[in-house]
PDB file of C-alpha atoms in Angstrom:
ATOM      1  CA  UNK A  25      -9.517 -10.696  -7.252  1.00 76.00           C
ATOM      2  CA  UNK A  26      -8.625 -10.810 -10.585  1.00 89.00           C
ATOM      3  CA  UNK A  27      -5.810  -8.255 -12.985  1.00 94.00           C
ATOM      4  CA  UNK A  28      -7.838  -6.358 -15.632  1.00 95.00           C
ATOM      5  CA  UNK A  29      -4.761  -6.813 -17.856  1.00 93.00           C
ATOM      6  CA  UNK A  30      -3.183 -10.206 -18.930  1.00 91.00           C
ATOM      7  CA  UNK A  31       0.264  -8.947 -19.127  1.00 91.00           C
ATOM      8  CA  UNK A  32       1.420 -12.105 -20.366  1.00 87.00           C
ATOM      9  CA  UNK A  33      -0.994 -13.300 -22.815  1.00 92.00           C
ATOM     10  CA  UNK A  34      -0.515  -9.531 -24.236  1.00 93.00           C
ATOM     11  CA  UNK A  35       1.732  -9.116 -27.713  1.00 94.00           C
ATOM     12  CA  UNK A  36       2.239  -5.151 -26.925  1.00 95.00           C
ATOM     13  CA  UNK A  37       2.973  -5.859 -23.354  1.00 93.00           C
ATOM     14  CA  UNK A  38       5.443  -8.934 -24.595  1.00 90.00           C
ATOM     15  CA  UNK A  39       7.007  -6.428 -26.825  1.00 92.00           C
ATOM     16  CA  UNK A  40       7.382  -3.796 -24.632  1.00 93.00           C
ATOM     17  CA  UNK A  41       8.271  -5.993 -21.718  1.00 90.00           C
ATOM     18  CA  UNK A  42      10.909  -7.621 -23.025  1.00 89.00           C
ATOM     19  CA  UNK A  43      13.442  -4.674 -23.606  1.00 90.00           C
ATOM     20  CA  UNK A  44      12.095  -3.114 -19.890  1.00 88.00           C
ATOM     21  CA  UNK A  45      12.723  -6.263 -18.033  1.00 89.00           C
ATOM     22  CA  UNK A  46      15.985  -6.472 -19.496  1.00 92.00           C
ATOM     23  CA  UNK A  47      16.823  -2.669 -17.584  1.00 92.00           C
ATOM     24  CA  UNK A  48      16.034  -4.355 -14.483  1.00 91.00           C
ATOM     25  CA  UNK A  49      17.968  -7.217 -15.183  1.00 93.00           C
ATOM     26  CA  UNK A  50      21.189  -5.040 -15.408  1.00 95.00           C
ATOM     27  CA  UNK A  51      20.494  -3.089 -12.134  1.00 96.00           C
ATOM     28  CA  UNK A  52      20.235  -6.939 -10.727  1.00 94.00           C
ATOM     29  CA  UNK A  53      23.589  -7.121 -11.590  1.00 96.00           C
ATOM     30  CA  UNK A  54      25.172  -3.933 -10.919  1.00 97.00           C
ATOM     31  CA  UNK A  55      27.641  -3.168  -8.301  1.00 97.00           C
ATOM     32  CA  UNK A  56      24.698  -1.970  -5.718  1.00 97.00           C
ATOM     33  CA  UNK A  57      24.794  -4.676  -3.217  1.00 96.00           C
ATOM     34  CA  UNK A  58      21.178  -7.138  -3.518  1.00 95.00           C
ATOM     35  CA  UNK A  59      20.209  -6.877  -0.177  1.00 95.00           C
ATOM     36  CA  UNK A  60      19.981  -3.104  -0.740  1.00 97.00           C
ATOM     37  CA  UNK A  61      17.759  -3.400  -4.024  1.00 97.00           C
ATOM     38  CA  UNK A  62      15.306  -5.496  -2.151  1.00 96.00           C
ATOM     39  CA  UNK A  63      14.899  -3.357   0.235  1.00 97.00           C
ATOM     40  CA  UNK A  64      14.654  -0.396  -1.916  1.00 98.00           C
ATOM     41  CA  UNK A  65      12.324  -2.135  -4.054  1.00 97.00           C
ATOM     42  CA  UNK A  66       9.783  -3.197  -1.128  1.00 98.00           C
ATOM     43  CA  UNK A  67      10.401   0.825   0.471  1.00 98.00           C
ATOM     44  CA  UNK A  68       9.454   1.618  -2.834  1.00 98.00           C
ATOM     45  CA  UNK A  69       6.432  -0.504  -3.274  1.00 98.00           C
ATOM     46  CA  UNK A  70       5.105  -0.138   0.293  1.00 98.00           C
ATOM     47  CA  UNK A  71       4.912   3.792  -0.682  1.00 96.00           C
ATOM     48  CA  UNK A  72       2.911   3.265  -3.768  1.00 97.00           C
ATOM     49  CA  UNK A  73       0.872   0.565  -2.350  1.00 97.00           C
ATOM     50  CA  UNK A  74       1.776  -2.395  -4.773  1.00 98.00           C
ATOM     51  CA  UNK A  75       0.627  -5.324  -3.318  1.00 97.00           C
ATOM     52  CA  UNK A  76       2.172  -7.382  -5.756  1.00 96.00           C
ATOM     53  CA  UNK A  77       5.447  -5.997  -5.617  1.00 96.00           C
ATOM     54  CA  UNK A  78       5.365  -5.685  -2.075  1.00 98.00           C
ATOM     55  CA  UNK A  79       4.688  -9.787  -1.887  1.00 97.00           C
ATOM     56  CA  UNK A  80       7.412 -10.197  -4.530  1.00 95.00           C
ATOM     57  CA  UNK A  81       9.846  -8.255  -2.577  1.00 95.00           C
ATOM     58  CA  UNK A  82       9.739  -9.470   0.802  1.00 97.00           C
ATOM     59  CA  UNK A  83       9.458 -13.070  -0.794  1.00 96.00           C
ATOM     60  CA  UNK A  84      12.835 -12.991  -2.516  1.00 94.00           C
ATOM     61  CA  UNK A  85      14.105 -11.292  -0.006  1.00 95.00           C
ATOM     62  CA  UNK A  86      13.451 -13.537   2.803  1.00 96.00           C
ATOM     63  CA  UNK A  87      14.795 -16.798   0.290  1.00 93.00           C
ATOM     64  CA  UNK A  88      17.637 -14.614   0.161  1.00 90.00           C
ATOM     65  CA  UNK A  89      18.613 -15.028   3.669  1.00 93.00           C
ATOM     66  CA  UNK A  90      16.609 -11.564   5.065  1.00 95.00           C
ATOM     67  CA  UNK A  91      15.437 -11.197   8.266  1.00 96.00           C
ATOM     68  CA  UNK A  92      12.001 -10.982   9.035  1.00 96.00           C
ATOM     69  CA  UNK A  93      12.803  -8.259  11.158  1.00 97.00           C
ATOM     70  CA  UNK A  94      14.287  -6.090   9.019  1.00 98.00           C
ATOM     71  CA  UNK A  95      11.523  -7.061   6.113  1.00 97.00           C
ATOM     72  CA  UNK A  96       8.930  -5.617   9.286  1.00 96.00           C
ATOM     73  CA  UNK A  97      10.779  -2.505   9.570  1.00 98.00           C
ATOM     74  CA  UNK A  98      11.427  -1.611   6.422  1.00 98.00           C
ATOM     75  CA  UNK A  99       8.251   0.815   6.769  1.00 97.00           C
ATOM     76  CA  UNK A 100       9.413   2.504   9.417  1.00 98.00           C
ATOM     77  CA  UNK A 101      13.444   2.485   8.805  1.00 98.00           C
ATOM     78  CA  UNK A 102      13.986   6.008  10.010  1.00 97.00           C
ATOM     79  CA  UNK A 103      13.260   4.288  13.661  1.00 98.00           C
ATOM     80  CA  UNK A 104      14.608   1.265  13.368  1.00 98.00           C
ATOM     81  CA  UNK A 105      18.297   0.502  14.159  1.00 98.00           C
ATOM     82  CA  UNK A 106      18.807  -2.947  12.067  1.00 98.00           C
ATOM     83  CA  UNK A 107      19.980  -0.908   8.979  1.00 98.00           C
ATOM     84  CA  UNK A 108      23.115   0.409   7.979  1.00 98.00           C
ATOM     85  CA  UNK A 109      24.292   4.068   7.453  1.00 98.00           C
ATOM     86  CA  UNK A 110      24.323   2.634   3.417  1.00 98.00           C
ATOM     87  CA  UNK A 111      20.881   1.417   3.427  1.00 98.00           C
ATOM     88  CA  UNK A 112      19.277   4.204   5.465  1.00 98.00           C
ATOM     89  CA  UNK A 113      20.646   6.374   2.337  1.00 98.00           C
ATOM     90  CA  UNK A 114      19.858   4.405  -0.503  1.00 98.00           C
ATOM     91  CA  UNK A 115      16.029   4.011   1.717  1.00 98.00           C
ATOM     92  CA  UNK A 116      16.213   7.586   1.845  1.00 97.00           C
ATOM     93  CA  UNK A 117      16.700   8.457  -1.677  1.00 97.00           C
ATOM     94  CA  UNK A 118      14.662   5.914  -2.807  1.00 97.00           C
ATOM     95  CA  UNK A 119      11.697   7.189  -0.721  1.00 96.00           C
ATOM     96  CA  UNK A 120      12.425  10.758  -1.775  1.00 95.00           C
ATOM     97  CA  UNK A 121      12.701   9.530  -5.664  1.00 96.00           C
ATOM     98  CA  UNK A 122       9.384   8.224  -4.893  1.00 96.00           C
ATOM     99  CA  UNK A 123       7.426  10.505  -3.819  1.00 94.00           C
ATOM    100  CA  UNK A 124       8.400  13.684  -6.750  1.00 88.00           C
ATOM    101  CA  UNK A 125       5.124  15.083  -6.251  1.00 82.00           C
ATOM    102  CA  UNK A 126       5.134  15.409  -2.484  1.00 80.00           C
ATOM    103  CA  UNK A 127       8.923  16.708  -2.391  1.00 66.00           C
ATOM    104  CA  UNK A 128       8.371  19.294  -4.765  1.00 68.00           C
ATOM    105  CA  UNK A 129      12.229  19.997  -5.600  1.00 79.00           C
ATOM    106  CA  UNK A 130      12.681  15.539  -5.666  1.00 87.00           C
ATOM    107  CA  UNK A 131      15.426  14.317  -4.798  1.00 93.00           C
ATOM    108  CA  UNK A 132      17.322  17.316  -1.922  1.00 93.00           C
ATOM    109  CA  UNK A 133      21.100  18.191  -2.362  1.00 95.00           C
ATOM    110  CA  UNK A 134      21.108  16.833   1.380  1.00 97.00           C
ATOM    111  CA  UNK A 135      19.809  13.373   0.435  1.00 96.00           C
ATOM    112  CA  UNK A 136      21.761  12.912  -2.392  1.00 97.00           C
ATOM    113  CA  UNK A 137      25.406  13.934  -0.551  1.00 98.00           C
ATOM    114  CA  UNK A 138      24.505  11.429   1.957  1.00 98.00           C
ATOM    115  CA  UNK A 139      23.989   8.768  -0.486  1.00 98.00           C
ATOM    116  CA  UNK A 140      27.053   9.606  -1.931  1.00 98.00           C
ATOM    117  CA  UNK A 141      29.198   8.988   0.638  1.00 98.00           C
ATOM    118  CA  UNK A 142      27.967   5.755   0.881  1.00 98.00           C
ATOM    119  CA  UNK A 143      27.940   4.528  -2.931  1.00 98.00           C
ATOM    120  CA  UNK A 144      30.134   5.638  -5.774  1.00 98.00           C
ATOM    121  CA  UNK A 145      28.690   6.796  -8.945  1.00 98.00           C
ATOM    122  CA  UNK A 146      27.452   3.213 -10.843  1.00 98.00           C
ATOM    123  CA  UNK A 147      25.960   1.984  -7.521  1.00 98.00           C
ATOM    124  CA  UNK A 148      24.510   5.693  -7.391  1.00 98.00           C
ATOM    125  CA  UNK A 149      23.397   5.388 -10.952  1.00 98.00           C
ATOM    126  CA  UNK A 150      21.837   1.874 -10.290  1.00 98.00           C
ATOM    127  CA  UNK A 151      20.270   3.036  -7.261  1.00 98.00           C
ATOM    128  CA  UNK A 152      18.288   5.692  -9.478  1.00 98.00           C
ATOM    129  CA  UNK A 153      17.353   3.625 -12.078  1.00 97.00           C
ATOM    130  CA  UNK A 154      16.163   0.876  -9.874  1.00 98.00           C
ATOM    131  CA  UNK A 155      14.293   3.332  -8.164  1.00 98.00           C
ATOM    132  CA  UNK A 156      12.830   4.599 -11.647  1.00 97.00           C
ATOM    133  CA  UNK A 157      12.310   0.633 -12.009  1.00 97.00           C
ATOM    134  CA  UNK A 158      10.234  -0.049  -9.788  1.00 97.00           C
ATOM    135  CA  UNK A 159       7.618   3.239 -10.091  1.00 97.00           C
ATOM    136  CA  UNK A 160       7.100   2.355 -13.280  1.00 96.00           C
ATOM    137  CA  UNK A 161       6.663  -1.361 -12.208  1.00 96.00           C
ATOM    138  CA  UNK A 162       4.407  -0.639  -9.197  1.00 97.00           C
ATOM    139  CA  UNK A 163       2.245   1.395 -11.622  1.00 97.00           C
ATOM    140  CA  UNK A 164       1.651  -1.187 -13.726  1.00 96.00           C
ATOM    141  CA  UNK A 165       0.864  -3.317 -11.270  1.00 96.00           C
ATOM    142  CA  UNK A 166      -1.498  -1.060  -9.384  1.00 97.00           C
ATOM    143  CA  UNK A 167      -3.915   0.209 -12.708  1.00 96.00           C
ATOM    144  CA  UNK A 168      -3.994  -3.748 -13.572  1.00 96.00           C
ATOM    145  CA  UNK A 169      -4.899  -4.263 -10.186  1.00 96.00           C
ATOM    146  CA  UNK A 170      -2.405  -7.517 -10.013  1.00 95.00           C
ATOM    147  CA  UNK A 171      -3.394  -9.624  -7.079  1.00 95.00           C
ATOM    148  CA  UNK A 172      -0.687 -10.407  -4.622  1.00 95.00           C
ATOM    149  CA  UNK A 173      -0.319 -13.517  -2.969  1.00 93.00           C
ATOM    150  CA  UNK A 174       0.896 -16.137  -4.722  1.00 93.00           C
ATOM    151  CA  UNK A 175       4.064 -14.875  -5.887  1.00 93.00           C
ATOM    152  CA  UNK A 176       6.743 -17.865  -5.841  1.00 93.00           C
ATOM    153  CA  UNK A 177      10.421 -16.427  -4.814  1.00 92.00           C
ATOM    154  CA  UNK A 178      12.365 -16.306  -7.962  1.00 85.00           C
ATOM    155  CA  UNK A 179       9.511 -16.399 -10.335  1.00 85.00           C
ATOM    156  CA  UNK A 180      10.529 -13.836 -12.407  1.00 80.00           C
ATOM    157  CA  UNK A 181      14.405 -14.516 -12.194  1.00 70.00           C
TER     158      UNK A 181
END
């Protein structure tokens, strides 16, 4: 398989690229914890179907010290009791950030008290963009049709 788009041979996608990678650069930093924003990220990418994304995800997250249990269950969180009351929320949201179109009202009142209590308002904040993040990411990705598989962890850190 080969992407239709060369991303990075590309001087619009350089452009454009450069000031969009730099938003996900400062959610990297933020206050929300990294082991949450990887598993956001692949909860995120396992609902659109970004193979990519999904590869990149559960790559840096396992050279980050992740289980491979958790990476497993990550799909099915809502059964699984390896995650916290903090990253069933922030899984939560992201999933209901996700899918706008399903959830016709987005994000509930209910989803977004209960990730409250857990974060306070920049972790909230980064929470939403990185959710934002990677959408727009995964789309990319997907209409390109980027293969997945040979991601290196840290590749684009």
């Amino acid at each position: 398989m080969e992407a239709r788009l060369n991303y990075f041979a590309s001087p619009t996608a350089g452009k454009a690229f450069k000031y969009f990678m730099s938003a996900g650069k400062a959610v990297k930093e933020s206050a929300l914890p990294a082991t949450t924003q990887e598993l956001v990220a692949l909860r995120v990418s396992q609902i659109n179907g970004c193979a990519f994304c999904i590869d990149m995800h559960t790559k840096d997250a396992a050279a980050a010290g992740e289980t491979s249990v958790r990476l497993n269950l990550v799909a099915a969180w809502r059964e699984a009791t390896v995650f916290t009351e903090a990253e069933r929320a922030a899984l939560e949201l992201a999933e209901e950030g996700t899918r706008v179109a399903d959830a016709a009202g987005g994000v509930s009142d209910k989803v977004w008290e209960y990730a409250a209590k857990h974060y306070d308002e920049e972790q909230l904040t980064a929470l939403v963009i990185l959710v934002s993040f990677m959408n727009t990411v995964n789309r990319l990705n997907i209409i390109a049709q980027q293969p997945a598989g040979d991601y290196v962890p840290g590749q684009f850190h």
